[in-house]
CSV table of C-alpha atoms in Angstrom, one decimal:
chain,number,residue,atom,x,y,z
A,835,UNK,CA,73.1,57.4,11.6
A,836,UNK,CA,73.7,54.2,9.2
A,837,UNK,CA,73.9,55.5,5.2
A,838,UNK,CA,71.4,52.6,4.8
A,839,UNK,CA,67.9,52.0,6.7
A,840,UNK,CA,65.7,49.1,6.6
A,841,UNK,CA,61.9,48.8,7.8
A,842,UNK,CA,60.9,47.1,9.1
A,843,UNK,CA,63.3,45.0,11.2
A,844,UNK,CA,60.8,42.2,11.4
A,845,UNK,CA,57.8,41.1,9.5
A,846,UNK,CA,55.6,38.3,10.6
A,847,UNK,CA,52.6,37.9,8.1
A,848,UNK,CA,50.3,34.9,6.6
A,849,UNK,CA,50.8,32.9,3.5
A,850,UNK,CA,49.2,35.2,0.9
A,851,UNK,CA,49.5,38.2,1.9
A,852,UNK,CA,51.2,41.7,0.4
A,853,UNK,CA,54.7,42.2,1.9
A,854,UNK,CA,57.1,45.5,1.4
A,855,UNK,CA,59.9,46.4,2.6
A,856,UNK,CA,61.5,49.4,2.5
A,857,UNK,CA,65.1,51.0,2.1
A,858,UNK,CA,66.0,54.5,3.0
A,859,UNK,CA,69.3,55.6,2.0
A,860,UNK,CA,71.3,59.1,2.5
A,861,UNK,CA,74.2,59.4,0.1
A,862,UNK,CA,74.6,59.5,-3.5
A,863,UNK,CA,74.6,56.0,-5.3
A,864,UNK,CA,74.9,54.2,-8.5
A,865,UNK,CA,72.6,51.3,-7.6
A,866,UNK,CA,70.9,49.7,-5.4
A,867,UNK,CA,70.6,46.0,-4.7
A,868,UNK,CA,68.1,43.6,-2.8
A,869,UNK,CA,69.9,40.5,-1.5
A,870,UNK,CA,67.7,37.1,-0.3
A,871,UNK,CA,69.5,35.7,2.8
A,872,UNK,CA,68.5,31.9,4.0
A,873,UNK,CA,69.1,30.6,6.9
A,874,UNK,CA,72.7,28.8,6.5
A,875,UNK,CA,74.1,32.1,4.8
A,876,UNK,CA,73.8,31.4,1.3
A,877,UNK,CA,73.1,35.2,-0.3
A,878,UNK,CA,71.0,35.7,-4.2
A,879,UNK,CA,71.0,38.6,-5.4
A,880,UNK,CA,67.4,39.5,-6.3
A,881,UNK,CA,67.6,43.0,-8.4
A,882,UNK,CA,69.6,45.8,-9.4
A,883,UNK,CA,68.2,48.9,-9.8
A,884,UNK,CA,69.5,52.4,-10.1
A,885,UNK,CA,66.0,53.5,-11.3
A,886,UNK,CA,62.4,53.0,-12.1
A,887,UNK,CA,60.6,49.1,-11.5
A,888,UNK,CA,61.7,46.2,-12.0
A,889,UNK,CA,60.0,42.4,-11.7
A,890,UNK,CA,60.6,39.0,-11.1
A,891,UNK,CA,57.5,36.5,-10.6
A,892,UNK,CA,56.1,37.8,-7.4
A,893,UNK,CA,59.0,40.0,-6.5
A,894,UNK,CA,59.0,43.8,-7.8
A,895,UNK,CA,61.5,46.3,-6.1
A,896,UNK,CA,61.1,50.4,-7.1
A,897,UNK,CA,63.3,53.1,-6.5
A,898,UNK,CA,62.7,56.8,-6.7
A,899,UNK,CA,66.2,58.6,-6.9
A,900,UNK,CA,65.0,62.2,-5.9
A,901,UNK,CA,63.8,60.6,-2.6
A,902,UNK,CA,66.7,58.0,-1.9
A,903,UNK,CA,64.2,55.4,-1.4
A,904,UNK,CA,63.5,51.9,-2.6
A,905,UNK,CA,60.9,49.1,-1.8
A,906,UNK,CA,60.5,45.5,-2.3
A,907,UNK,CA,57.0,43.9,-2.7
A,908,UNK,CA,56.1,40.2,-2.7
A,909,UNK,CA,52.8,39.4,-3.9
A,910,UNK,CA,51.1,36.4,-3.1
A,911,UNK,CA,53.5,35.2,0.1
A,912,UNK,CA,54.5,31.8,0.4
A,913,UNK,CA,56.6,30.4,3.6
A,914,UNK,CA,59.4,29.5,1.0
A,915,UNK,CA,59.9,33.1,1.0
A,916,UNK,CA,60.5,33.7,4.7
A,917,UNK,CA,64.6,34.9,5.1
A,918,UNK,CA,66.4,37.7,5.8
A,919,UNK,CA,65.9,40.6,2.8
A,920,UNK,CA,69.0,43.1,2.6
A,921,UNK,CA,69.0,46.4,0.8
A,922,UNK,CA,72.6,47.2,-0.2
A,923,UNK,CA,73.6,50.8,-2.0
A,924,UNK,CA,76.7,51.1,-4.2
A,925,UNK,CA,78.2,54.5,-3.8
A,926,UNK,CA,78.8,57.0,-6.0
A,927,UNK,CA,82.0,58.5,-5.9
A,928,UNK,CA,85.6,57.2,-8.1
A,929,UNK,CA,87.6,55.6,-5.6
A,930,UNK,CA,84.6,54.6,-3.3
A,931,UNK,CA,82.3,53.0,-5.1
A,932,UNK,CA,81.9,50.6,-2.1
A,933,UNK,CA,78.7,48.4,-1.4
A,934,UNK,CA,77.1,49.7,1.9
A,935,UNK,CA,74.2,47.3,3.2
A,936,UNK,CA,70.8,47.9,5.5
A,937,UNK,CA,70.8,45.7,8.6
A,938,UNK,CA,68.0,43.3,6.7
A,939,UNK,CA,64.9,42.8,7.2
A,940,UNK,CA,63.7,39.2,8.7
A,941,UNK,CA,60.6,37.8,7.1
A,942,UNK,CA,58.6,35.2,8.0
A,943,UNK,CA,55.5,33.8,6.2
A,944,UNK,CA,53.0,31.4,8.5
A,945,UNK,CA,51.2,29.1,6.5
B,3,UNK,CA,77.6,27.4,-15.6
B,4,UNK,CA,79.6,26.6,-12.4
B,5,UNK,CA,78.6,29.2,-9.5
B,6,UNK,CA,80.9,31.4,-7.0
B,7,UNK,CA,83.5,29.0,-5.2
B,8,UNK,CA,85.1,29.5,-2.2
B,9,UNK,CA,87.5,27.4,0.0
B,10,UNK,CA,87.5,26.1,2.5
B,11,UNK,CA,84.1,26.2,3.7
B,12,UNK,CA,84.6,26.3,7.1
B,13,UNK,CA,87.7,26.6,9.5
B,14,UNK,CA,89.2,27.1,13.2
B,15,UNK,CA,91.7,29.1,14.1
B,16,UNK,CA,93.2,30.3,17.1
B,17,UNK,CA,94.3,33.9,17.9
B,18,UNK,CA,97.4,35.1,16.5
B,19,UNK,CA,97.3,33.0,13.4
B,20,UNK,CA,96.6,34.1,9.8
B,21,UNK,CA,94.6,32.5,7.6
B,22,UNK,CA,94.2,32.3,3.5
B,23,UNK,CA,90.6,32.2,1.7
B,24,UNK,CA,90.0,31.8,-1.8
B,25,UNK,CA,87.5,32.4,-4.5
B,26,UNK,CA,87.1,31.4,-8.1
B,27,UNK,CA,84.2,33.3,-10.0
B,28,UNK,CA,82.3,32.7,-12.1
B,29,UNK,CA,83.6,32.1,-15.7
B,30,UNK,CA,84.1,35.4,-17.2
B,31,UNK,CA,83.6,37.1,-14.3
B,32,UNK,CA,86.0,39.8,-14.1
B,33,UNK,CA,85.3,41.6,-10.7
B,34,UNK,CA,85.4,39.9,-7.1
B,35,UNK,CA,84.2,41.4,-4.2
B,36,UNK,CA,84.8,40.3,-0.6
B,37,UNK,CA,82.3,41.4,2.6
B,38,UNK,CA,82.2,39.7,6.0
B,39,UNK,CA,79.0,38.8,8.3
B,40,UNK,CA,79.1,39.2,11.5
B,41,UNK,CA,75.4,38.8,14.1
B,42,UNK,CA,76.7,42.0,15.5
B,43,UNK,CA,78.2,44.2,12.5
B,44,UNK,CA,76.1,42.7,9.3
B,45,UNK,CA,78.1,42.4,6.0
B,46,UNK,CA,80.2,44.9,5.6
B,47,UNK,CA,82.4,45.3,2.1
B,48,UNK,CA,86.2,44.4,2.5
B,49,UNK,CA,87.4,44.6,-0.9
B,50,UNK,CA,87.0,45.1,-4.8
B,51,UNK,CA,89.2,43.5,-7.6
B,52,UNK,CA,88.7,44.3,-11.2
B,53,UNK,CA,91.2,43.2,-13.6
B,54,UNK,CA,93.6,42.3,-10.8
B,55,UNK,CA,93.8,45.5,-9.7
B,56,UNK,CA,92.2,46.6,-6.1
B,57,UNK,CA,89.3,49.5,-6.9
B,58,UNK,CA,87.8,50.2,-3.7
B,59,UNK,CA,88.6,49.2,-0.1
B,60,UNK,CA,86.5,49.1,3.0
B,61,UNK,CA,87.4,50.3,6.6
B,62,UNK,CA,89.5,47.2,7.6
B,63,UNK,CA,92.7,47.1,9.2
B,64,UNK,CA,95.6,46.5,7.3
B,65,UNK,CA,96.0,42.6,8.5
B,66,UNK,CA,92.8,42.5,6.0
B,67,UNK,CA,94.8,42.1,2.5
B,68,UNK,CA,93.8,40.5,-0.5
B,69,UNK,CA,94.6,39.9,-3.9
B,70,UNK,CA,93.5,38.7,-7.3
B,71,UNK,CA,95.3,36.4,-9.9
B,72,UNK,CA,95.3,36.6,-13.9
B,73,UNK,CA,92.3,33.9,-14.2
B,74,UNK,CA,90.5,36.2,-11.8
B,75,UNK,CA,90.7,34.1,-9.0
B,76,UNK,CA,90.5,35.6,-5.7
B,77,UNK,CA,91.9,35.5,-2.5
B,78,UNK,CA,92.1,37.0,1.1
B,79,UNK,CA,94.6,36.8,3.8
B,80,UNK,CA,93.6,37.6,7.2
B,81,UNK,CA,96.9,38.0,9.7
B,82,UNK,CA,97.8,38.7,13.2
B,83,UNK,CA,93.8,37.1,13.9
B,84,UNK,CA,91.9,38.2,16.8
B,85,UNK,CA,88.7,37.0,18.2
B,86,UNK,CA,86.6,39.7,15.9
B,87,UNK,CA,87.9,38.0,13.5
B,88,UNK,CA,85.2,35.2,13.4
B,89,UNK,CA,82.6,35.7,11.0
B,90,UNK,CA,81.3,34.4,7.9
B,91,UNK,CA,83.1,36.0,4.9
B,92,UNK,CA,81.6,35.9,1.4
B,93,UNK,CA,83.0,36.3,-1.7
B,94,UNK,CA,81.0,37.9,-4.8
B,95,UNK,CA,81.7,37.9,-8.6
B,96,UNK,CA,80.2,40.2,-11.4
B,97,UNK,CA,81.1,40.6,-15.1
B,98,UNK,CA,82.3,44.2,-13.5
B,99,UNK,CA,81.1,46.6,-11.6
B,100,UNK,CA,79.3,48.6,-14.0
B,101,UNK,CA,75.8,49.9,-14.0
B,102,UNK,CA,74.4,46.8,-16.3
B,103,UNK,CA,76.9,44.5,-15.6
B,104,UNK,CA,77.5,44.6,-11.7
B,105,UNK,CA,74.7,42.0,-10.7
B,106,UNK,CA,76.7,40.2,-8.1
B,107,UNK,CA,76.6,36.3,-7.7
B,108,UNK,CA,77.7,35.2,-4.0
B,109,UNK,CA,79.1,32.3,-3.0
B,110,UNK,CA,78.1,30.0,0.0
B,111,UNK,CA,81.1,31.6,2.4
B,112,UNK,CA,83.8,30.6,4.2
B,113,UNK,CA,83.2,30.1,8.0
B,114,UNK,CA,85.9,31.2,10.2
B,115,UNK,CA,85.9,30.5,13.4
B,116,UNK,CA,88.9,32.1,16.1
B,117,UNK,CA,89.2,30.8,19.3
């Protein structure tokens, strides 16, 4: 079993709608990113958590510790925002603090 | 503020070879990380450099090395290559890896392609 899940594996949905995805993790961390991938590999780094809410414009990712789970919303959904969304966890643990990613999730927004 | 770096952008190697990558950070930028993306693996974490010295290390064979210079400048030697080899590998700087400082900043990869 992968230390990092992703749901859904693909997301097909119209321009305006509410999108979340969701990460499911099973090891200690000390954060948690979400990572935008475009087509032609070029990777932002959208948040880092390690608790609580945070927001950006239409983007708002949670993460409740006690339940090793996170979720990214986007409100409003606009084609621009189709790509490949990856949850990534750091781990907790001196000397393996490594950065273990979900297998993404690949959005796409019809106009 | 000049983004991540890396050179060359793309390349073609054949099996048996080694190859050298490099990244420059971000300015200030103390911590690089390096991760390659492959359709059938994902990204998967290589390496960690903070302050020159290597913190963590993924499961890579040893013809993975890397190393990181005084100006923290990055790079990554891949020897003895193989097929597997070819993947996109990305480099990623932070101030350092700490809780409110570890946002990373990627940059656009290098391409390498083993034939």
């Amino acid at each position: 079993k992968n230390e990092v899940e992703q749901s859904p594996q693909n997301l097909t949905a119209q321009e305006g709608e509410f999108i979340t995805i969701n990460c499911s993790y099973s090891v200690g961390i000390s954060a948690l990113h979400w990572l935008q991938q475009h087509p032609g590999g070029g990777i932002v780094s959208l948040f880092m958590l390690s608790s609580g809410k945070k927001k950006h414009g239409r983007l708002i990712a949670t993460i409740n510790i006690q339940e090793k789970h996170s979720s990214l919303h986007i409100t409003a959904s606009h084609p621009r925002d189709s790509a490949v969304y990856i949850c990534a966890v750091r781990l907790w643990g001196r000397g393996n603090e490594k950065l273990t990613f979900g297998t993404g999730t690949r959005l796409t927004i019809i106009p | 503020k000049a983004g991540v770096t890396q050179t060359p952008r793309y390349l073609i190697k054949t099996r048996g070879q080694q190859v050298t990558l490099s990244c420059s950070p971000i300015s200030g930028h103390r911590s690089v990380s390096w991760y390659q993306q492959t359709p059938g693996q994902g990204l998967q974490f290589l390496f960690e450099y903070f302050s020159e010295t290597q913190r963590n290390k993924g499961n890579f064979p040893g013809r993975f090395s890397g190393r990181q210079f005084s100006n923290s400048r990055s790079e990554m030697n891949v020897s003895t290559l193989e097929l597997g080899d070819s993947a996109l590998y990305l480099c990623a700087s932070s101030l350092d890896p700490g809780m409110n400082t570890g946002e990373l900043f990627f940059g656009e990869g290098s391409r390498l392609t083993v034939l």
